Amino acid sequence: SAVISQKPSRDICQRGTSLTIQCQVDSQVTMMFWYRQQPGQSLTLIATANQGSEATYESGFVIDKFPISRPNLTFSTLTVSNMSPEDSSIYLCSVPGPGHYEQYFGPGTRLTVT
Amino acid sequence: KQEVTQIPAALSVPEGENLVLNCSFTDSAIYNLQWFRQDPGKGLTSLLLIQSSQREQTSGRLNASLDKSSGRSTLYIAASQPGDSATYLCAVAGTASKLTFGTGTRLQVTL
């Protein structure tokens, strides 16, 4: 299974600022996914980050709000821009295992916007 | 659009009981279904993966079944323990490995 780390583990940010979340995987993967879990809700896919191409965003999520970088096959960043209290969530990255069957998740970044 | 529902939303059982968690999905065109466990303040731990061609998978005290045609899966936990207390999530995989998650079942196993 893949070992995934995220930084920061948690942060408290002020409204209007931006936060960049890092995701590091211990093996090379073609796809990385970013999910959001709002308080009391389940996980929702934000976007798919592919190395060498622009990220693909799900309905309701836009690049200006959640820019994503994927500089290599083991690393990705998600930026939450111009934050509002509604952005308070846990943000998780994930990668598919061999054969793209099972998926593995990072520990998450707990973001609170005041 | 795929929708995944889990019943019950919350469950409290005494230690030692066997229990069943339910997951239903609206679109049967899935590649696989995965059950996760989420502990407070932590990420997701994969418990079981069932391919669309399979009917069930077992790991220790856990057994998951899949009826793709009816859009249902169950997670059976035998002889529950306090350490099983967590939120259990099911997720179905559509195209390009994207997961659609259920609403979750919060389980509390009491002494």
Tab-separated table of C-alpha atoms in Angstrom:
chain	number	residue	atom	x	y	z
A	1	SER	CA	0.000	0.000	0.000
A	2	ALA	CA	1.079	3.589	-0.539
A	3	VAL	CA	2.220	5.776	2.335
A	4	ILE	CA	0.847	9.296	2.025
A	5	SER	CA	1.730	12.331	4.114
A	6	GLN	CA	0.081	15.728	4.185
A	7	LYS	CA	1.203	19.100	5.465
A	8	PRO	CA	-0.016	20.886	7.457
A	9	SER	CA	-2.063	18.506	9.561
A	10	ARG	CA	-4.241	21.380	10.678
A	11	ASP	CA	-4.422	25.138	10.439
A	12	ILE	CA	-6.565	28.050	11.505
A	13	CYS	CA	-6.729	30.795	8.901
A	14	GLN	CA	-8.374	34.158	8.557
A	15	ARG	CA	-11.044	34.942	6.035
A	16	GLY	CA	-9.689	36.182	2.719
A	17	THR	CA	-6.315	34.459	2.960
A	18	SER	CA	-5.050	31.376	1.104
A	19	LEU	CA	-3.576	28.105	2.309
A	20	THR	CA	-1.528	25.602	0.344
A	21	ILE	CA	-1.762	21.949	1.361
A	22	GLN	CA	0.970	19.523	0.385
A	23	CYS	CA	0.593	15.829	-0.378
A	24	GLN	CA	3.602	13.511	-0.637
A	25	VAL	CA	3.461	9.853	-1.711
A	26	ASP	CA	6.202	7.284	-1.162
A	27	SER	CA	5.883	5.882	-4.702
A	28	GLN	CA	5.289	7.226	-8.181
A	29	VAL	CA	1.646	7.450	-9.188
A	30	THR	CA	-0.010	8.805	-12.289
A	31	MET	CA	-3.167	10.078	-10.624
A	32	MET	CA	-3.712	11.865	-7.350
A	33	PHE	CA	-7.085	12.943	-6.032
A	34	TRP	CA	-8.150	15.740	-3.723
A	35	TYR	CA	-11.255	15.366	-1.566
A	36	ARG	CA	-13.072	17.659	0.816
A	37	GLN	CA	-15.015	16.607	3.893
A	38	GLN	CA	-17.152	19.368	5.321
A	39	PRO	CA	-18.237	19.120	8.961
A	40	GLY	CA	-20.705	16.287	9.444
A	41	GLN	CA	-20.592	15.402	5.744
A	42	SER	CA	-19.038	12.689	3.675
A	43	LEU	CA	-16.157	13.100	1.264
A	44	THR	CA	-16.584	14.929	-2.032
A	45	LEU	CA	-14.084	14.781	-4.869
A	46	ILE	CA	-12.614	18.181	-5.747
A	47	ALA	CA	-10.294	17.319	-8.609
A	48	THR	CA	-7.939	14.823	-10.194
A	49	ALA	CA	-4.305	15.882	-10.462
A	50	ASN	CA	-2.360	14.320	-13.314
A	51	GLN	CA	1.334	14.881	-13.765
A	52	GLY	CA	2.108	16.879	-16.864
A	53	SER	CA	-1.389	18.177	-17.471
A	54	GLU	CA	-3.908	20.473	-15.873
A	55	ALA	CA	-6.066	19.158	-13.078
A	56	THR	CA	-9.587	18.023	-13.862
A	57	TYR	CA	-12.205	19.595	-11.598
A	58	GLU	CA	-15.543	18.160	-10.546
A	59	SER	CA	-18.782	20.025	-10.872
A	60	GLY	CA	-18.969	22.827	-8.338
A	61	PHE	CA	-15.210	23.278	-7.998
A	62	VAL	CA	-13.142	25.740	-10.031
A	63	ILE	CA	-9.452	26.283	-10.601
A	64	ASP	CA	-9.478	29.886	-9.388
A	65	LYS	CA	-10.690	28.759	-5.976
A	66	PHE	CA	-8.722	25.499	-5.731
A	67	PRO	CA	-5.570	25.714	-7.864
A	68	ILE	CA	-3.632	22.460	-7.968
A	69	SER	CA	-0.035	21.756	-8.848
A	70	ARG	CA	1.493	18.391	-9.775
A	71	PRO	CA	5.188	18.956	-10.407
A	72	ASN	CA	6.166	15.271	-10.308
A	73	LEU	CA	4.801	11.763	-9.800
A	74	THR	CA	5.084	11.801	-5.996
A	75	PHE	CA	3.880	15.271	-5.009
A	76	SER	CA	0.895	17.572	-5.347
A	77	THR	CA	-0.416	20.740	-3.751
A	78	LEU	CA	-3.935	22.073	-3.328
A	79	THR	CA	-4.439	25.754	-2.570
A	80	VAL	CA	-7.639	26.995	-0.990
A	81	SER	CA	-7.883	30.616	-2.123
A	82	ASN	CA	-9.678	33.618	-0.695
A	83	MET	CA	-11.010	31.511	2.131
A	84	SER	CA	-14.372	31.923	3.827
A	85	PRO	CA	-15.779	30.058	6.854
A	86	GLU	CA	-17.572	27.720	4.417
A	87	ASP	CA	-14.164	26.368	3.406
A	88	SER	CA	-13.658	24.948	6.892
A	89	SER	CA	-13.238	21.246	6.147
A	90	ILE	CA	-10.870	18.336	6.166
A	91	TYR	CA	-8.951	18.119	2.903
A	92	LEU	CA	-7.588	14.720	1.922
A	93	CYS	CA	-5.455	13.496	-0.923
A	94	SER	CA	-5.606	9.957	-2.218
A	95	VAL	CA	-3.893	7.728	-4.739
A	96	PRO	CA	-4.983	4.506	-6.419
A	97	GLY	CA	-3.084	1.330	-5.747
A	98	PRO	CA	-1.628	-0.986	-8.386
A	99	GLY	CA	-4.202	-1.688	-11.061
A	100	HIS	CA	-6.148	1.377	-9.929
A	101	TYR	CA	-8.401	-0.715	-7.716
A	102	GLU	CA	-7.940	0.086	-4.047
A	103	GLN	CA	-7.435	3.688	-3.000
A	104	TYR	CA	-5.253	4.987	-0.217
A	105	PHE	CA	-5.749	8.199	1.669
A	106	GLY	CA	-3.530	10.652	3.428
A	107	PRO	CA	-4.208	11.649	7.058
A	108	GLY	CA	-5.971	14.834	5.982
A	109	THR	CA	-5.561	18.537	6.679
A	110	ARG	CA	-8.090	20.057	9.054
A	111	LEU	CA	-8.741	23.653	8.050
A	112	THR	CA	-10.666	26.140	10.139
A	113	VAL	CA	-11.436	29.557	8.677
A	114	THR	CA	-12.361	32.318	11.085
B	1	LYS	CA	-25.194	11.065	-11.039
B	2	GLN	CA	-24.194	8.363	-8.580
B	3	GLU	CA	-25.654	8.657	-5.103
B	4	VAL	CA	-24.586	6.496	-2.187
B	5	THR	CA	-26.624	6.123	0.994
B	6	GLN	CA	-25.735	4.365	4.217
B	7	ILE	CA	-28.114	3.085	6.846
B	8	PRO	CA	-28.168	3.494	9.771
B	9	ALA	CA	-26.534	6.884	10.233
B	10	ALA	CA	-25.527	5.935	13.760
B	11	LEU	CA	-25.475	2.728	15.743
B	12	SER	CA	-24.663	1.836	19.333
B	13	VAL	CA	-24.197	-1.797	20.340
B	14	PRO	CA	-22.806	-3.625	23.365
B	15	GLU	CA	-19.495	-5.385	23.006
B	16	GLY	CA	-19.714	-8.859	21.495
B	17	GLU	CA	-22.696	-8.245	19.261
B	18	ASN	CA	-22.670	-8.996	15.555
B	19	LEU	CA	-23.816	-6.102	13.394
B	20	VAL	CA	-24.590	-5.178	9.812
B	21	LEU	CA	-24.015	-1.856	8.089
B	22	ASN	CA	-25.843	-1.135	4.862
B	23	CYS	CA	-24.823	0.770	1.758
B	24	SER	CA	-26.924	1.416	-1.344
B	25	PHE	CA	-26.029	3.106	-4.618
B	26	THR	CA	-28.162	4.317	-7.496
B	27	ASP	CA	-25.996	3.478	-10.528
B	28	SER	CA	-24.991	-0.174	-10.806
B	29	ALA	CA	-22.260	0.588	-13.385
B	30	ILE	CA	-19.420	0.478	-10.880
B	31	TYR	CA	-15.906	-0.917	-11.044
B	32	ASN	CA	-15.644	-1.768	-7.374
B	33	LEU	CA	-16.872	-0.892	-3.911
B	34	GLN	CA	-14.631	-0.119	-0.991
B	35	TRP	CA	-15.357	0.044	2.733
B	36	PHE	CA	-13.339	2.468	4.839
B	37	ARG	CA	-12.999	3.236	8.475
B	38	GLN	CA	-12.498	6.812	9.700
B	39	ASP	CA	-11.395	7.605	13.226
B	40	PRO	CA	-11.857	11.109	14.650
B	41	GLY	CA	-9.105	13.440	13.512
B	42	LYS	CA	-7.559	10.821	11.271
B	43	GLY	CA	-7.644	9.836	7.634
B	44	LEU	CA	-9.339	6.854	6.060
B	45	THR	CA	-8.276	3.264	6.505
B	46	SER	CA	-9.250	0.834	3.777
B	47	LEU	CA	-11.019	-2.221	5.171
B	48	LEU	CA	-12.271	-4.238	2.214
B	49	LEU	CA	-12.425	-3.896	-1.544
B	50	ILE	CA	-14.955	-5.804	-3.629
B	51	GLN	CA	-14.547	-5.891	-7.386
B	52	SER	CA	-17.709	-5.541	-9.446
B	53	SER	CA	-17.450	-9.201	-10.477
B	54	GLN	CA	-17.207	-10.435	-6.886
B	55	ARG	CA	-19.959	-11.195	-4.398
B	56	GLU	CA	-18.079	-10.867	-1.116
B	57	GLN	CA	-14.767	-10.332	0.619
B	58	THR	CA	-13.629	-11.287	4.096
B	59	SER	CA	-10.922	-9.984	6.370
B	60	GLY	CA	-10.786	-11.244	9.924
B	61	ARG	CA	-14.053	-10.352	11.653
B	62	LEU	CA	-15.229	-8.314	8.682
B	63	ASN	CA	-17.264	-9.579	5.758
B	64	ALA	CA	-18.528	-7.401	2.940
B	65	SER	CA	-21.025	-8.448	0.309
B	66	LEU	CA	-21.987	-6.843	-2.963
B	67	ASP	CA	-25.171	-7.184	-5.006
B	68	LYS	CA	-24.402	-4.943	-7.938
B	69	SER	CA	-27.673	-5.488	-9.765
B	70	SER	CA	-29.712	-4.264	-6.812
B	71	GLY	CA	-27.208	-1.570	-5.882
B	72	ARG	CA	-26.483	-2.830	-2.376
B	73	SER	CA	-23.591	-3.766	-0.162
B	74	THR	CA	-23.408	-4.837	3.463
B	75	LEU	CA	-20.544	-4.834	5.926
B	76	TYR	CA	-20.861	-7.497	8.597
B	77	ILE	CA	-18.807	-7.107	11.774
B	78	ALA	CA	-18.642	-10.163	13.994
B	79	ALA	CA	-18.108	-10.075	17.739
B	80	SER	CA	-17.801	-6.302	17.930
B	81	GLN	CA	-15.183	-4.702	20.176
B	82	PRO	CA	-14.828	-1.179	21.611
B	83	GLY	CA	-11.905	-0.667	19.231
B	84	ASP	CA	-14.341	-1.004	16.338
B	85	SER	CA	-15.899	2.329	17.311
B	86	ALA	CA	-15.461	4.649	14.328
B	87	THR	CA	-17.288	5.989	11.309
B	88	TYR	CA	-17.635	3.493	8.478
B	89	LEU	CA	-17.821	4.763	4.921
B	90	CYS	CA	-18.603	2.913	1.741
B	91	ALA	CA	-17.461	4.267	-1.599
B	92	VAL	CA	-18.134	3.149	-5.155
B	93	ALA	CA	-15.639	3.583	-7.951
B	94	GLY	CA	-16.792	4.873	-11.296
B	95	THR	CA	-14.652	5.867	-14.228
B	96	ALA	CA	-11.029	6.937	-13.789
B	97	SER	CA	-10.865	5.608	-10.220
B	98	LYS	CA	-13.089	8.379	-8.905
B	99	LEU	CA	-14.887	7.492	-5.694
B	100	THR	CA	-18.364	8.503	-4.634
B	101	PHE	CA	-18.748	8.221	-0.897
B	102	GLY	CA	-21.719	7.339	1.204
B	103	THR	CA	-22.991	9.367	4.107
B	104	GLY	CA	-21.335	7.124	6.695
B	105	THR	CA	-22.409	5.107	9.724
B	106	ARG	CA	-21.106	6.204	13.108
B	107	LEU	CA	-20.598	3.088	15.239
B	108	GLN	CA	-20.191	3.050	18.993
B	109	VAL	CA	-19.390	-0.239	20.718
B	110	THR	CA	-19.927	-0.043	24.448
B	111	LEU	CA	-18.430	-2.135	27.231
